[in-house]
Coordinates of C-alpha atoms in Angstrom, one line a residue:
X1 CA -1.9 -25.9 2.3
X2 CA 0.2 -25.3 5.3
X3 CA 1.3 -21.4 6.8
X4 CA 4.8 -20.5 5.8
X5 CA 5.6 -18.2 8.5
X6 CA 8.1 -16.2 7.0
X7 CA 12.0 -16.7 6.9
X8 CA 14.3 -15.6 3.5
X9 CA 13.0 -16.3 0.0
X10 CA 14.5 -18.4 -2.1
X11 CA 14.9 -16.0 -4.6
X12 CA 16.9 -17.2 -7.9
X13 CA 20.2 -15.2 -8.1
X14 CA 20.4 -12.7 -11.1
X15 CA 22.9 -12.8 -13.4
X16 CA 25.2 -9.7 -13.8
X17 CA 27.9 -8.1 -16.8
X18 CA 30.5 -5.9 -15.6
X19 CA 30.3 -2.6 -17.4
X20 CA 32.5 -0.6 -16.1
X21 CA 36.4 -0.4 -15.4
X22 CA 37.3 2.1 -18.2
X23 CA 39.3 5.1 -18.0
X24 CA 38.7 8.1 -20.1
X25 CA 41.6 8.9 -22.2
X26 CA 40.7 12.2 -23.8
X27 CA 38.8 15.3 -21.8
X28 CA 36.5 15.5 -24.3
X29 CA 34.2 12.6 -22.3
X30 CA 30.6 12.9 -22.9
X31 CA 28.5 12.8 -20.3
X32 CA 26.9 9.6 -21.3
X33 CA 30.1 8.1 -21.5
X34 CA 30.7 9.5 -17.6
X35 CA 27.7 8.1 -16.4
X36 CA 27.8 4.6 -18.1
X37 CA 31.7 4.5 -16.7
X38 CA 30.0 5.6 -13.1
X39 CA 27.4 3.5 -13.4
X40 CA 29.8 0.5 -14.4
X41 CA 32.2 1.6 -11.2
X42 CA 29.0 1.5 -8.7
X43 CA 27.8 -1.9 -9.6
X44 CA 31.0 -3.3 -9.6
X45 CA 31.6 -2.0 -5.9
X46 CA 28.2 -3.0 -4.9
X47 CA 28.7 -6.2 -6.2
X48 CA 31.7 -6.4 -4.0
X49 CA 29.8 -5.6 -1.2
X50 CA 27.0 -7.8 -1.8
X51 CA 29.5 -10.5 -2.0
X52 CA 31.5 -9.8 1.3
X53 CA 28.2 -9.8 3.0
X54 CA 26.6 -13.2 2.3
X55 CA 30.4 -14.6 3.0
X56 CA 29.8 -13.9 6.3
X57 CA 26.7 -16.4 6.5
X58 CA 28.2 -19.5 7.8
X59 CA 25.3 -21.5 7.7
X60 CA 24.8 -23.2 4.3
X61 CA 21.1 -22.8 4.1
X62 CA 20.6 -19.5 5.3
X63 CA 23.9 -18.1 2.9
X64 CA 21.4 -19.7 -0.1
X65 CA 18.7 -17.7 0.3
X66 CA 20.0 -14.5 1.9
X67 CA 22.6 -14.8 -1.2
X68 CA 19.6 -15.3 -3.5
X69 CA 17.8 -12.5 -1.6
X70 CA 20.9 -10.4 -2.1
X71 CA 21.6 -10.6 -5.9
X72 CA 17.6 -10.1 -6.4
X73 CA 18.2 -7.0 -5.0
X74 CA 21.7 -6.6 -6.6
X75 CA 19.7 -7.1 -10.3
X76 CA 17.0 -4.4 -8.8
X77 CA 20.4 -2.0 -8.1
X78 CA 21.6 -2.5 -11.0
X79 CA 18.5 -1.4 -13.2
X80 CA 18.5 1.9 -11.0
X81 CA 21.9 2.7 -12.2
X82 CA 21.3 2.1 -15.9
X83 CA 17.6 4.1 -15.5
X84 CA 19.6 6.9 -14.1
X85 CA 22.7 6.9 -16.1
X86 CA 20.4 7.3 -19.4
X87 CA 18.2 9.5 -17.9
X88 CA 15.6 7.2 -18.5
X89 CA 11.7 9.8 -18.0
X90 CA 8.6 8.8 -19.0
X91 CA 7.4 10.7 -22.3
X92 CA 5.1 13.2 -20.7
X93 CA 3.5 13.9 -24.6
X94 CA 2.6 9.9 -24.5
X95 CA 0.3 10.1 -21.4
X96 CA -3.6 9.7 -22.5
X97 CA -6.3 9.6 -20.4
X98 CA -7.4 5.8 -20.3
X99 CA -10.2 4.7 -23.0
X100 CA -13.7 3.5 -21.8
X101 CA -12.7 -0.1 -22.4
X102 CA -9.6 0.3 -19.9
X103 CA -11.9 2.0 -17.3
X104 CA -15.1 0.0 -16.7
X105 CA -17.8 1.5 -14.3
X106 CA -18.3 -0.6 -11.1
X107 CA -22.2 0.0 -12.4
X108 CA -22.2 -1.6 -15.8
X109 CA -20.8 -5.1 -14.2
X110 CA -23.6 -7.6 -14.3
X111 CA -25.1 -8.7 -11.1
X112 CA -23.4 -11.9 -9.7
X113 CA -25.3 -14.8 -8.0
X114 CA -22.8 -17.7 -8.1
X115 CA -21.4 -18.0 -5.0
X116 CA -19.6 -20.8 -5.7
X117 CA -16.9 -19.3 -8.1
X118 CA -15.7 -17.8 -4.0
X119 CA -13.9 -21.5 -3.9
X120 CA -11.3 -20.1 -7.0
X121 CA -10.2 -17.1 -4.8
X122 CA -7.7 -16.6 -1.6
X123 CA -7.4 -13.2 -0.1
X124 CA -4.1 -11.4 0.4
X125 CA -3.5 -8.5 3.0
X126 CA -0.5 -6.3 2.5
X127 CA 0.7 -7.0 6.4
X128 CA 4.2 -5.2 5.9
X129 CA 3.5 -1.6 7.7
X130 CA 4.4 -0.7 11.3
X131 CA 1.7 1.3 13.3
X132 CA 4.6 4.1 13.9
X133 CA 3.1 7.3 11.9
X134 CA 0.1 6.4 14.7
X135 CA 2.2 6.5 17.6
X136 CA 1.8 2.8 17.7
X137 CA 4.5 -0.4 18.2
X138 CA 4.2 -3.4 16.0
X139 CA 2.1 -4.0 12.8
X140 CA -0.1 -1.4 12.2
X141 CA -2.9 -4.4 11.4
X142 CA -3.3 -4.9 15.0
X143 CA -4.4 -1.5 16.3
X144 CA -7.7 -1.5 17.7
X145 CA -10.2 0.6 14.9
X146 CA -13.6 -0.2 15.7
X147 CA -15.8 -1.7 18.7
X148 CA -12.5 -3.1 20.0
X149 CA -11.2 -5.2 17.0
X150 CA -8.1 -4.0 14.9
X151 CA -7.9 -4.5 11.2
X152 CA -6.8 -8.1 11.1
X153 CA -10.1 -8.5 13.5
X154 CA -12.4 -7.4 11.2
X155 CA -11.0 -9.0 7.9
X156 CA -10.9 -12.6 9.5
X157 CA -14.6 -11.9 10.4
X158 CA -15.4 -10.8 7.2
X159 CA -13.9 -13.8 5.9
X160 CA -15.1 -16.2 7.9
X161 CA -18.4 -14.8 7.9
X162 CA -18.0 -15.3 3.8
X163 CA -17.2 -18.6 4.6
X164 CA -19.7 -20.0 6.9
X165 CA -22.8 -18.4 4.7
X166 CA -21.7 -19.4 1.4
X167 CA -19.9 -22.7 2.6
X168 CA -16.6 -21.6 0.8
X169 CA -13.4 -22.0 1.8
X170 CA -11.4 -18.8 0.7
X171 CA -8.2 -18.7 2.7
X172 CA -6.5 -15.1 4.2
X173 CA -3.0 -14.9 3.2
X174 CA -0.7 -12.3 5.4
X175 CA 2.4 -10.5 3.9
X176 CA 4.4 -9.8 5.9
X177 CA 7.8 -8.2 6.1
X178 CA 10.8 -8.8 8.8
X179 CA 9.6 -6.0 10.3
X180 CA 5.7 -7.2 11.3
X181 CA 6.7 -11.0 10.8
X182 CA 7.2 -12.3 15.3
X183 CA 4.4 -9.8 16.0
X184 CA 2.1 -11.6 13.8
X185 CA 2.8 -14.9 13.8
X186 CA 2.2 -14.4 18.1
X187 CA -1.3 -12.4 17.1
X188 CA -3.0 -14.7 14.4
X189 CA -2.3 -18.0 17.1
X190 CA -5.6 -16.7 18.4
X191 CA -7.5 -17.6 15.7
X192 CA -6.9 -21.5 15.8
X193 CA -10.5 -21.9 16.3
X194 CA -12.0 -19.7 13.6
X195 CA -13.4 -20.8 10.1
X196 CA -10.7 -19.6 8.0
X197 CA -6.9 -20.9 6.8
X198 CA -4.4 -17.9 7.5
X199 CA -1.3 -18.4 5.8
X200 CA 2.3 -16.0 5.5
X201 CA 5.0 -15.6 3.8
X202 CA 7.9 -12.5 4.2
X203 CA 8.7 -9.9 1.5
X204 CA 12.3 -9.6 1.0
X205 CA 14.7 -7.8 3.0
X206 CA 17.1 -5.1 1.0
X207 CA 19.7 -3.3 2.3
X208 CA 19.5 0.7 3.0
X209 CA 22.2 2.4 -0.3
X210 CA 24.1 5.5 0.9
X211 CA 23.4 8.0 -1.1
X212 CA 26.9 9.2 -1.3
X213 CA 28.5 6.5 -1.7
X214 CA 26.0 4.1 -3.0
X215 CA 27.2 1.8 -0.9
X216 CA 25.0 -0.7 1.4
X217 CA 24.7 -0.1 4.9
X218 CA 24.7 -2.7 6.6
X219 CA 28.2 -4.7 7.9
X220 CA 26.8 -8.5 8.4
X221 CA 23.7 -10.1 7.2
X222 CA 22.4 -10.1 11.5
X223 CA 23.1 -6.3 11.5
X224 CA 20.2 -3.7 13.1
X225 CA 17.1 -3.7 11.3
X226 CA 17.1 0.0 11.1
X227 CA 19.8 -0.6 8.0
X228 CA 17.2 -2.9 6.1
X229 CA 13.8 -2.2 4.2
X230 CA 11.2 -4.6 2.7
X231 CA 11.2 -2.7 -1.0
X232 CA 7.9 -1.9 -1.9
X233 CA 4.5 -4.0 -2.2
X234 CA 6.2 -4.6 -5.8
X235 CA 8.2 -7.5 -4.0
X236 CA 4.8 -9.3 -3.8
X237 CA 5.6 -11.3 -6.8
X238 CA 8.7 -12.9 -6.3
X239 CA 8.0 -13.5 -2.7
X240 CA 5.0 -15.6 -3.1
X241 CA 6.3 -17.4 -6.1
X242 CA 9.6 -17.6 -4.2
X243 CA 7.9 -18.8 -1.0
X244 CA 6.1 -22.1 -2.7
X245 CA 2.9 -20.6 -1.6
X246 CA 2.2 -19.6 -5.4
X247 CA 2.4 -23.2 -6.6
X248 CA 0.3 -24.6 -3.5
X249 CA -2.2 -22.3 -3.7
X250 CA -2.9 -23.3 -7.8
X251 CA -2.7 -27.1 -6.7
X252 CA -5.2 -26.7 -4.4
X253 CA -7.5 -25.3 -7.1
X254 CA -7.5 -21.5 -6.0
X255 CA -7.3 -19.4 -9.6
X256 CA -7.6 -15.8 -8.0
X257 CA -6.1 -13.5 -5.5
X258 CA -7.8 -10.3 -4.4
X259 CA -4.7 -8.1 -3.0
X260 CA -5.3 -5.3 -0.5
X261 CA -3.7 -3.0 2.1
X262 CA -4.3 -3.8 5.6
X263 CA -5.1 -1.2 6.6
X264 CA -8.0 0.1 3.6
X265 CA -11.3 -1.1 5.8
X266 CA -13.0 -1.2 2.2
X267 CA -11.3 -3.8 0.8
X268 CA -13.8 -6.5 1.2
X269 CA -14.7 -9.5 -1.4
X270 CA -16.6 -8.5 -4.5
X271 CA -18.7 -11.3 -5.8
X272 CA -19.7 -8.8 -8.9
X273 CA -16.1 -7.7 -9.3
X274 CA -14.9 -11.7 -9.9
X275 CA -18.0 -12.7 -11.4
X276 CA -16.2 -9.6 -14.1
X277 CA -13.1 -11.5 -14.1
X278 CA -13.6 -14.9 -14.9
X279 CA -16.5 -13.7 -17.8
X280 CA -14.0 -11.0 -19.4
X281 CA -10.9 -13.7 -18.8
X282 CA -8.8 -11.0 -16.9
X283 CA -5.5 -12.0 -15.8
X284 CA -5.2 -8.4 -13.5
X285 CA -8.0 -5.9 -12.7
X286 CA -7.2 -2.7 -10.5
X287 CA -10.0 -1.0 -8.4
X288 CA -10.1 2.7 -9.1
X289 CA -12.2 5.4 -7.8
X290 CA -12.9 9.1 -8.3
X291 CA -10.1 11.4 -6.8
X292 CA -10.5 14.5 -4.9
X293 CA -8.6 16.9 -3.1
X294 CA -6.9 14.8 -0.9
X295 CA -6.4 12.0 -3.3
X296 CA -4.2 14.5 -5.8
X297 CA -0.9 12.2 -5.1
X298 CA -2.3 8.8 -5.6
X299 CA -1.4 7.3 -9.1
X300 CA -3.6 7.1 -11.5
X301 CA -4.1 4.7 -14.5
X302 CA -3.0 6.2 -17.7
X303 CA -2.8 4.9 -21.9
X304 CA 0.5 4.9 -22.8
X305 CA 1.6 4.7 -26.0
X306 CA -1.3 2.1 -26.4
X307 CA -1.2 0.3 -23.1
X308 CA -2.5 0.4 -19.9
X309 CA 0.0 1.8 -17.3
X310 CA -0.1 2.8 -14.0
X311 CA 1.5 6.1 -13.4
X312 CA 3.0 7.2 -10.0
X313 CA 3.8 11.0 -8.6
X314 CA 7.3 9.6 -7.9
X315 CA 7.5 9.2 -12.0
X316 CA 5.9 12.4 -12.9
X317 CA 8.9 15.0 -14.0
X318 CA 8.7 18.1 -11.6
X319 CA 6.8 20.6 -14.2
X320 CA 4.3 18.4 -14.9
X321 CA 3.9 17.8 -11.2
X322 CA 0.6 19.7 -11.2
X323 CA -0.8 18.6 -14.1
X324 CA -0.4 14.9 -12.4
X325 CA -2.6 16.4 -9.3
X326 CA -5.2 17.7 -12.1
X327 CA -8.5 16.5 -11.4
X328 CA -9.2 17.5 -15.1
X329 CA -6.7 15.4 -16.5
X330 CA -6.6 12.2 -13.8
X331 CA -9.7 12.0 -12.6
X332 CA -9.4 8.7 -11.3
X333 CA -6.7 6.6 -8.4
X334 CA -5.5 3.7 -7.7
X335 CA -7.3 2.2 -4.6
X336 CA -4.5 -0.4 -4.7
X337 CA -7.4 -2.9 -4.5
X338 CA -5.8 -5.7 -6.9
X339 CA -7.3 -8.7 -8.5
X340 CA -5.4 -11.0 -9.9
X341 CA -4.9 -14.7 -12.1
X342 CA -2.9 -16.7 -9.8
X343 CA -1.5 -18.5 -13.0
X344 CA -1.1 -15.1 -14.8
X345 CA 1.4 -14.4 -12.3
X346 CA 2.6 -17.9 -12.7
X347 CA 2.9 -17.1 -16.1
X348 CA 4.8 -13.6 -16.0
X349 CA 7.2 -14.6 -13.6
X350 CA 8.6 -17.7 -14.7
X351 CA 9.0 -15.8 -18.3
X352 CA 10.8 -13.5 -16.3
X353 CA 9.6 -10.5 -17.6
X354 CA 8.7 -8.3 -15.2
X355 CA 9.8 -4.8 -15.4
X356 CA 8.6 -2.9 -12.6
X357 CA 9.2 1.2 -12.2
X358 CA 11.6 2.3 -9.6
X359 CA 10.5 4.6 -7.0
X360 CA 13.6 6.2 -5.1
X361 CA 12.6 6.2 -1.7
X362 CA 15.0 8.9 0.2
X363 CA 15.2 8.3 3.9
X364 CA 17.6 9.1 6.6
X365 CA 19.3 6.8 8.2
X366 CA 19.7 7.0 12.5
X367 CA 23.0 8.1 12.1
X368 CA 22.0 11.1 10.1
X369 CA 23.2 9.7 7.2
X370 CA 21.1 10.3 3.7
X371 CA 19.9 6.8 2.2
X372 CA 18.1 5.6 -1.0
X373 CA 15.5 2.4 -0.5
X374 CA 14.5 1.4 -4.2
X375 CA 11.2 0.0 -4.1
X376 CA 8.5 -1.1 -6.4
X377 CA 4.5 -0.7 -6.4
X378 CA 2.5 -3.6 -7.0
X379 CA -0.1 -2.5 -9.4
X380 CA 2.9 -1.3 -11.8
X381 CA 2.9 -5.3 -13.3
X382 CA -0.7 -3.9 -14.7
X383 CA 1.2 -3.8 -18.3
X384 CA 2.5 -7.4 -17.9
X385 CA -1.4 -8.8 -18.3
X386 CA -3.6 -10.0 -20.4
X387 CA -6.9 -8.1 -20.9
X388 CA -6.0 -5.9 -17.3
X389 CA -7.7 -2.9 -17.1
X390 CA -9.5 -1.1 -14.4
X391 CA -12.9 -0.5 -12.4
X392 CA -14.3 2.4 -11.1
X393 CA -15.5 1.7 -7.6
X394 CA -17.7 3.3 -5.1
X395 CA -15.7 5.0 -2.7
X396 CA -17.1 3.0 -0.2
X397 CA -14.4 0.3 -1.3
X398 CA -11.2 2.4 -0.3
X399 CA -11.3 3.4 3.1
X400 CA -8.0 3.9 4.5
X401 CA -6.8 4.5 8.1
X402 CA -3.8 6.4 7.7
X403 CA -3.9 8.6 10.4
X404 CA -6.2 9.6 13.6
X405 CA -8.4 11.8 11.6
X406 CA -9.5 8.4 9.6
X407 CA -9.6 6.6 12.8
X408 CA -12.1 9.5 14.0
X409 CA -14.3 9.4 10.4
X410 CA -14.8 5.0 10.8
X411 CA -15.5 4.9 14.7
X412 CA -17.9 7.5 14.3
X413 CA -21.6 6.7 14.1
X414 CA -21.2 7.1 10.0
X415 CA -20.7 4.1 9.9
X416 CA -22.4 0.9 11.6
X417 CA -20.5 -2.5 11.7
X418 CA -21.7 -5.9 10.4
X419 CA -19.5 -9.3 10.2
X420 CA -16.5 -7.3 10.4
X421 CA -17.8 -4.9 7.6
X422 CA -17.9 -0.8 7.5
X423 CA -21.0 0.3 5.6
X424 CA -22.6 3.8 5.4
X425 CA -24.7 4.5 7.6
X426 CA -28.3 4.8 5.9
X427 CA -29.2 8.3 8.1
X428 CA -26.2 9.9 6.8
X429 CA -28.0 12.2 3.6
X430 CA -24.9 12.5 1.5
X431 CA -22.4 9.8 0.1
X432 CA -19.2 11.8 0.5
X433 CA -17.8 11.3 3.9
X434 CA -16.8 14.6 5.7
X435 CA -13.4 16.0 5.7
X436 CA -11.8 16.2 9.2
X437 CA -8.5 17.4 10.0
X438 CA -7.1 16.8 13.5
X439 CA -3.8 18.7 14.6
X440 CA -0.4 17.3 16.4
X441 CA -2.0 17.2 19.6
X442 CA -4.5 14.0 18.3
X443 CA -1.0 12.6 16.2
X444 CA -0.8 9.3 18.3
X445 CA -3.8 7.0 19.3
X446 CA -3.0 7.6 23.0
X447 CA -3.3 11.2 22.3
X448 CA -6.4 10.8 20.6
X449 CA -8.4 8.4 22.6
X450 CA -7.4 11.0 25.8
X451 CA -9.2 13.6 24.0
X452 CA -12.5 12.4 23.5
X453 CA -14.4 11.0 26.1
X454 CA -16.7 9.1 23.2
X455 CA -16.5 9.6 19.4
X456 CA -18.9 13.0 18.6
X457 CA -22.1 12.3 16.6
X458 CA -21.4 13.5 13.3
X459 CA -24.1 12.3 10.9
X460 CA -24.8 15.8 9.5
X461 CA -20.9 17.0 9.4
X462 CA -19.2 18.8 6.1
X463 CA -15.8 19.7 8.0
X464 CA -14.3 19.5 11.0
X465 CA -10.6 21.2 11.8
X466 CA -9.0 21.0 15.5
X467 CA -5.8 22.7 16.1
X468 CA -4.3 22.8 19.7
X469 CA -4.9 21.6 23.1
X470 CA -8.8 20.7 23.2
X471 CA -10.8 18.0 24.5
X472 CA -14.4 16.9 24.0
X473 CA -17.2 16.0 26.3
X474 CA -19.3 13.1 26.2
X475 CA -22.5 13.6 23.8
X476 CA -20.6 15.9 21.2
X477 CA -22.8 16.5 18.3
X478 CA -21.2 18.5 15.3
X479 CA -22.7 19.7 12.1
X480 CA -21.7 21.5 8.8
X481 CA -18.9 23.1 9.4
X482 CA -16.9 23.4 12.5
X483 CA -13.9 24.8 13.5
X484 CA -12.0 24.3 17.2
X485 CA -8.4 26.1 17.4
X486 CA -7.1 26.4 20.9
X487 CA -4.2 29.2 20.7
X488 CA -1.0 28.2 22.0
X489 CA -1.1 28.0 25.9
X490 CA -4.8 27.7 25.8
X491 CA -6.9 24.6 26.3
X492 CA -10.3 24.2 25.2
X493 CA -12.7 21.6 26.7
X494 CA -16.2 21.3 25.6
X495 CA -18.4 20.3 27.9
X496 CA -20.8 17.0 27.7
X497 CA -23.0 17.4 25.0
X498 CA -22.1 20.3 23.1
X499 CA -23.8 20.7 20.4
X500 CA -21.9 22.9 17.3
X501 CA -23.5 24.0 13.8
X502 CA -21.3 25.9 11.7
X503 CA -19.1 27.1 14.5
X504 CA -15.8 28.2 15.0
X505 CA -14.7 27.7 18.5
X506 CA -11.6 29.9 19.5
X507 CA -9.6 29.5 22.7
X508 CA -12.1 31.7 25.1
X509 CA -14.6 29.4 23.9
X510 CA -16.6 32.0 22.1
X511 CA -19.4 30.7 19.7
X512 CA -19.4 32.2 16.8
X513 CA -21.6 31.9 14.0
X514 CA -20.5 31.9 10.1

């Protein structure tokens, strides 16, 4: 196998009926018959568009796959327009907690001591994401998290430390999108010498929709990136079958891909978790874990109307909204930790079958303008597998860095680092991880790496909350609960080696105990 660094898929155009073009004669319209006749007039005039757009490619190769890449999205479009003109909601009576055979617990899966089943399986990162919410330019995979490595760091080690020990070869496959693609392809040069394969392949590239007009934004196929969007990990499918690195990867003997975000440091290879696979003959497992309070958004795997589902907020009609963030109800998440046959995906999309959910992504566009990005999630294809279901996970395997209060939690010394793995720390005396919350002031990594002279101990922390303008000394140790709020104009800077135990620390640095 060879990298494909990125470029346009050849994605195979879609095939489309015109549906609308009629005029109501009566006033007595319906409203279904309104919206199919909208619905008909919108595709019709994106299809124009799409059109005018790839007629401005001039070069014959590249007008074949960004038309391809076009009328993929043009089929996606068009779905969204019938969903919406019928009204299309899931059946809220319909939802049923999954059964224990859907679920399995991470703890019933048999001890695995084959290493050599490794050789079947390639690991996939989802590399699309931009560091931006972090105060960060380029892919968010290459921000320093830990002892001076960034996330792409530490899973090449992990990787390669697999590879070495067990004398495996499993490969590390980055997605990219066109967004992360040059950054990438400049970053991963460096690891020439190591013992792994890296290869990577783009997502596709859609066009932003105004929302008023429901027309694409941008002009040419070269115009700004800002009026383009890589739809949704959903994409995964079509791009690597699209990108030939689907087929290599099967004639080279690989069977499975384990899919994860970049940026969830708990992602690592399970040799219990495949062991699972291959014995139960699994084309698609997902890794869920226990939710709590913070996790009340993340969708959660459901039974309906007999089959396994995976069920999104974005989904979730607005007054059952709560009952979605129920710990009751949906007690478990999706970690978006995937597992997958690589000829099960073979299989479901050369059948052509898959029918992912839309999730309307509303944005705003530079120019102030409202847009629409219609995007899919890849653990939605759950219902296109045979025997898919779930495990529930240790938390321990989803451990995200979405903003700088993660970045604080896995620098910290709760965890130590081994071979480009996070683990526990064994002095820590509970499982759960504390809850910290860090205000605007510790937004971007600049910000926050100004503000603490060294990570504070926090083996014995519950809570931490910092609001304001405050800094921390060298040697911080906190404890239980703590609470720093500098009011506005204030500044609070502890001094080296504080020490706080269930304090809250107000702006005239007062201790006070509660």
């Amino acid at each position: 196998m060879s990298a494909n660094n990125g470029g346009n898929q050849n994605l195979q155009p879609a095939h489309f009926t015109h549906q609308g073009g009629q005029r109501a004669r009566t006033r007595g319209v319906s409203t279904m018959n309104f919206h199919s006749a909208t619905t008909g007039i919108a595709a019709n005039v994106m299809r124009n568009e799409i059109n005018q757009l790839i007629g401005k490619c001039s070069d014959a190769e590249v007008k074949k796959a960004f038309g391809a890449e076009m009328h993929a999205f043009q089929n996606l479009f068009n779905r969204y327009l019938t969903e919406r003109a019928k009204g299309q909601k899931i059946k809220w009576d319909s939802i049923k907690s999954p059964s224990s055979e859907q679920i399995v617990p991470y703890s019933k899966l048999p001890k695995a001591a084959n290493h050599s089943i490794l050789d079947k399986l390639a690991v996939l990162k989802l590399n699309g994401g931009l560091g931006t919410t972090m105060g960060c330019v380029g892919p968010k995979s290459v921000i320093e998290v830990r002892d001076g490595m960034s996330f792409l760091d530490l899973a090449v080690r992990q990787l390669e430390h697999l590879n070495e020990t067990h004398g495996v070869n499993v490969p590390l496959i980055l997605m990219n999108s066109f967004n992360t693609d040059d950054d990438t392809a400049r970053v991963i040069q460096k690891y020439a010498n190591h013992n792994i394969e890296i290869l990577t392949f783009n997502q596709s590239r859609f066009p932003r929709v105004s929302k008023e007009s429901l027309t694409p934004l941008p002009r040419a196929p070269d115009s700004d990136k800002s009026q383009w969007y890589p739809p949704g990990h959903g994409d995964f499918y079509d791009a690597i079958n699209n990108s030939g690195l689907l087929d290599r990867l099967i004639a080279a003997g690989k069977e499975y891909i384990f899919v994860s975000n970049a940026d969830n440091l708990g992602a690592v290879v399970d040799l219990n978790i495949l062991e699972h696979m291959i014995q139960t003959q699994s084309e698609f497992i997902m890794e869920v874990t226990d939710k709590t309070k913070a996790d009340v958004k993340g969708g959660t795997l459901i039974d309906y109307e007999g089959s396994i589902r995976l069920l999104e907020i974005a989904q979730v009609p607005k007054d059952h909204v709560e009952d979605f963030k129920s710990v009751r109800k949906f007690k478990i998440f999706n970690t978006n930790n995937l597992w997958m046959s690589l000829s099960g995906i073979k299989r479901v999309v050369d059948a052509d079958i898959m029918d992912l959910e839309i999730i309307v992504n509303h944005k705003v566009a530079d120019s102030g303008e409202a847009v629409i990005q219609l995007e899919t999630a890849c653990g939605a294809a759950i219902k296109h597998f045979k025997n898919a279901h779930g495990i529930n996970v240790p938390r321990s395997r989803f451990l995200p860095v979405k903003s700088c209060s993660d970045l604080l939690l896995i620098t910290s010394d709760l965890y130590t680092l081994e071979h480009g793995t996070l683990t526990m720390n064994k002095e820590r005396m509970f499982e759960t991880t504390p809850v910290i919350k860090l205000g605007d002031h510790f937004k971007k990594v600049s910000q926050f790496q100004k503000r603490f002279k060294s990570i504070p101990s926090m083996l014995e922390l519950d809570h931490l909350t910092v609001a304001g303008d405050v800094y921390f000394g060298k040697g911080t140790v906190l404890r239980g609960t703590v609470i720093v709020v500098a009011n506005d104009g204030a500044k609070i800077e502890l001094p080296d080696g504080t020490v706080l135990e269930n304090k809250l620390v107000s702006g005239s640095l007062q201790l006070t105990d509660h």
